[in-house]
Coordinates of C-alpha atoms in Angstrom, one line a residue:
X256 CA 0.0 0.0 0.0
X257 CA 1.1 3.3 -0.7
X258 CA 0.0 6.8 0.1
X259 CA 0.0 10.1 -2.0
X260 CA 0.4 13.3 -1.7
X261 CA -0.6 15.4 -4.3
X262 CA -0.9 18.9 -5.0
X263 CA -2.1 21.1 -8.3
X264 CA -1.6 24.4 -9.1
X265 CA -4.6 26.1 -10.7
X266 CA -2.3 29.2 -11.7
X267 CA 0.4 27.4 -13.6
X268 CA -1.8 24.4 -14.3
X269 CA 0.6 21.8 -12.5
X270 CA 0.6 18.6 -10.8
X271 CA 3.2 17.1 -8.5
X272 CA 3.4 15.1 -5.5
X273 CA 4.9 12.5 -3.2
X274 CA 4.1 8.8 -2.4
X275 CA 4.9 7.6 1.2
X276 CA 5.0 4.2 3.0
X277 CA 2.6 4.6 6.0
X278 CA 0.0 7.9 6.4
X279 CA 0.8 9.6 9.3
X280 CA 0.9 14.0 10.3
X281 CA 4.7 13.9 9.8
X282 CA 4.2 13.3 6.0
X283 CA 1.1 15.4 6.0
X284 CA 3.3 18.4 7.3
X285 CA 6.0 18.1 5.3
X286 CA 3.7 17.7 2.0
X287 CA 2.3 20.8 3.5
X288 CA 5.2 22.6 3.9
X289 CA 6.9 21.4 0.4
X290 CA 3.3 23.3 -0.8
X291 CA 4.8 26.2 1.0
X292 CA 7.8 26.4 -0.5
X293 CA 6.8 25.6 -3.9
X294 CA 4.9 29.7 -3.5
X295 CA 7.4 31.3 -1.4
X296 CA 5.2 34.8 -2.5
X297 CA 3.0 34.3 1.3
X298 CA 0.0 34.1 -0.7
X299 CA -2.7 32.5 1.0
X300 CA -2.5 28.5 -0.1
X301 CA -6.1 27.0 -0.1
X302 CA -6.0 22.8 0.3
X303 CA -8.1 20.2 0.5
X304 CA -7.9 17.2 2.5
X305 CA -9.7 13.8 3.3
X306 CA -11.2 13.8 7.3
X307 CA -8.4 11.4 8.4
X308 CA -7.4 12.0 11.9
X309 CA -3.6 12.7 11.0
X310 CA -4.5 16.1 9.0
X311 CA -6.5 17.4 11.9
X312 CA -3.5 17.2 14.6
X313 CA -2.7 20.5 16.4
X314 CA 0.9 20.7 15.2
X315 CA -0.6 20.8 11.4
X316 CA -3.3 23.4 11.9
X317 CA -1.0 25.6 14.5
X318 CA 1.9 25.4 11.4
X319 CA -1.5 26.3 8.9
X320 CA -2.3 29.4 10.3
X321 CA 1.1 30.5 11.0
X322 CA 2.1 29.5 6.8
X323 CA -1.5 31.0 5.1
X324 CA -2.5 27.9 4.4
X325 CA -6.2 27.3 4.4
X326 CA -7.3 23.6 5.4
X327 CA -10.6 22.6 3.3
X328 CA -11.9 19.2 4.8
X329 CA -14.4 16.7 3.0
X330 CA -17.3 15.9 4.2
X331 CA -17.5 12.9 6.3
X332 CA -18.3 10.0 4.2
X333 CA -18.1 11.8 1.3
X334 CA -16.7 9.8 -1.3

């Protein structure tokens, strides 16, 4: 099994990501901050993620707000 990270640009019309071994908030964090470097400008960064527990952790929506970085969550059991 392997997890993705993904991310696409709407401005530039790009797509890039990362695939990881096990899901877990370090991996989230770091795909979020490799978002953040990839528009080192500050503007705000608007993202979407899945309801799992490891994108909701403190440490990931403290380093959000801090970054511009707007977390959008699915709904639950929205497919």
């Amino acid at each position: 099994m392997r997890y993705f990270h993904g991310c696409c640009s709407s401005d530039d019309d790009t797509l890039w990501g990362v695939n990881r071994h096990k899901k877990g908030a370090a991996n989230t964090l770091a795909a979020l901050k490799s978002i953040r470097t990839a528009r080192p400008d500050g503007a705000p960064i608007h993202v979407v993620l899945d309801n799992l527990s490891a994108h909701k952790g403190a440490d990931i929506r403290r380093w959000a707000k801090k970054n511009k970085v707007n977390l959008c969550f699915t709904p639950t059991y929205a497919s």
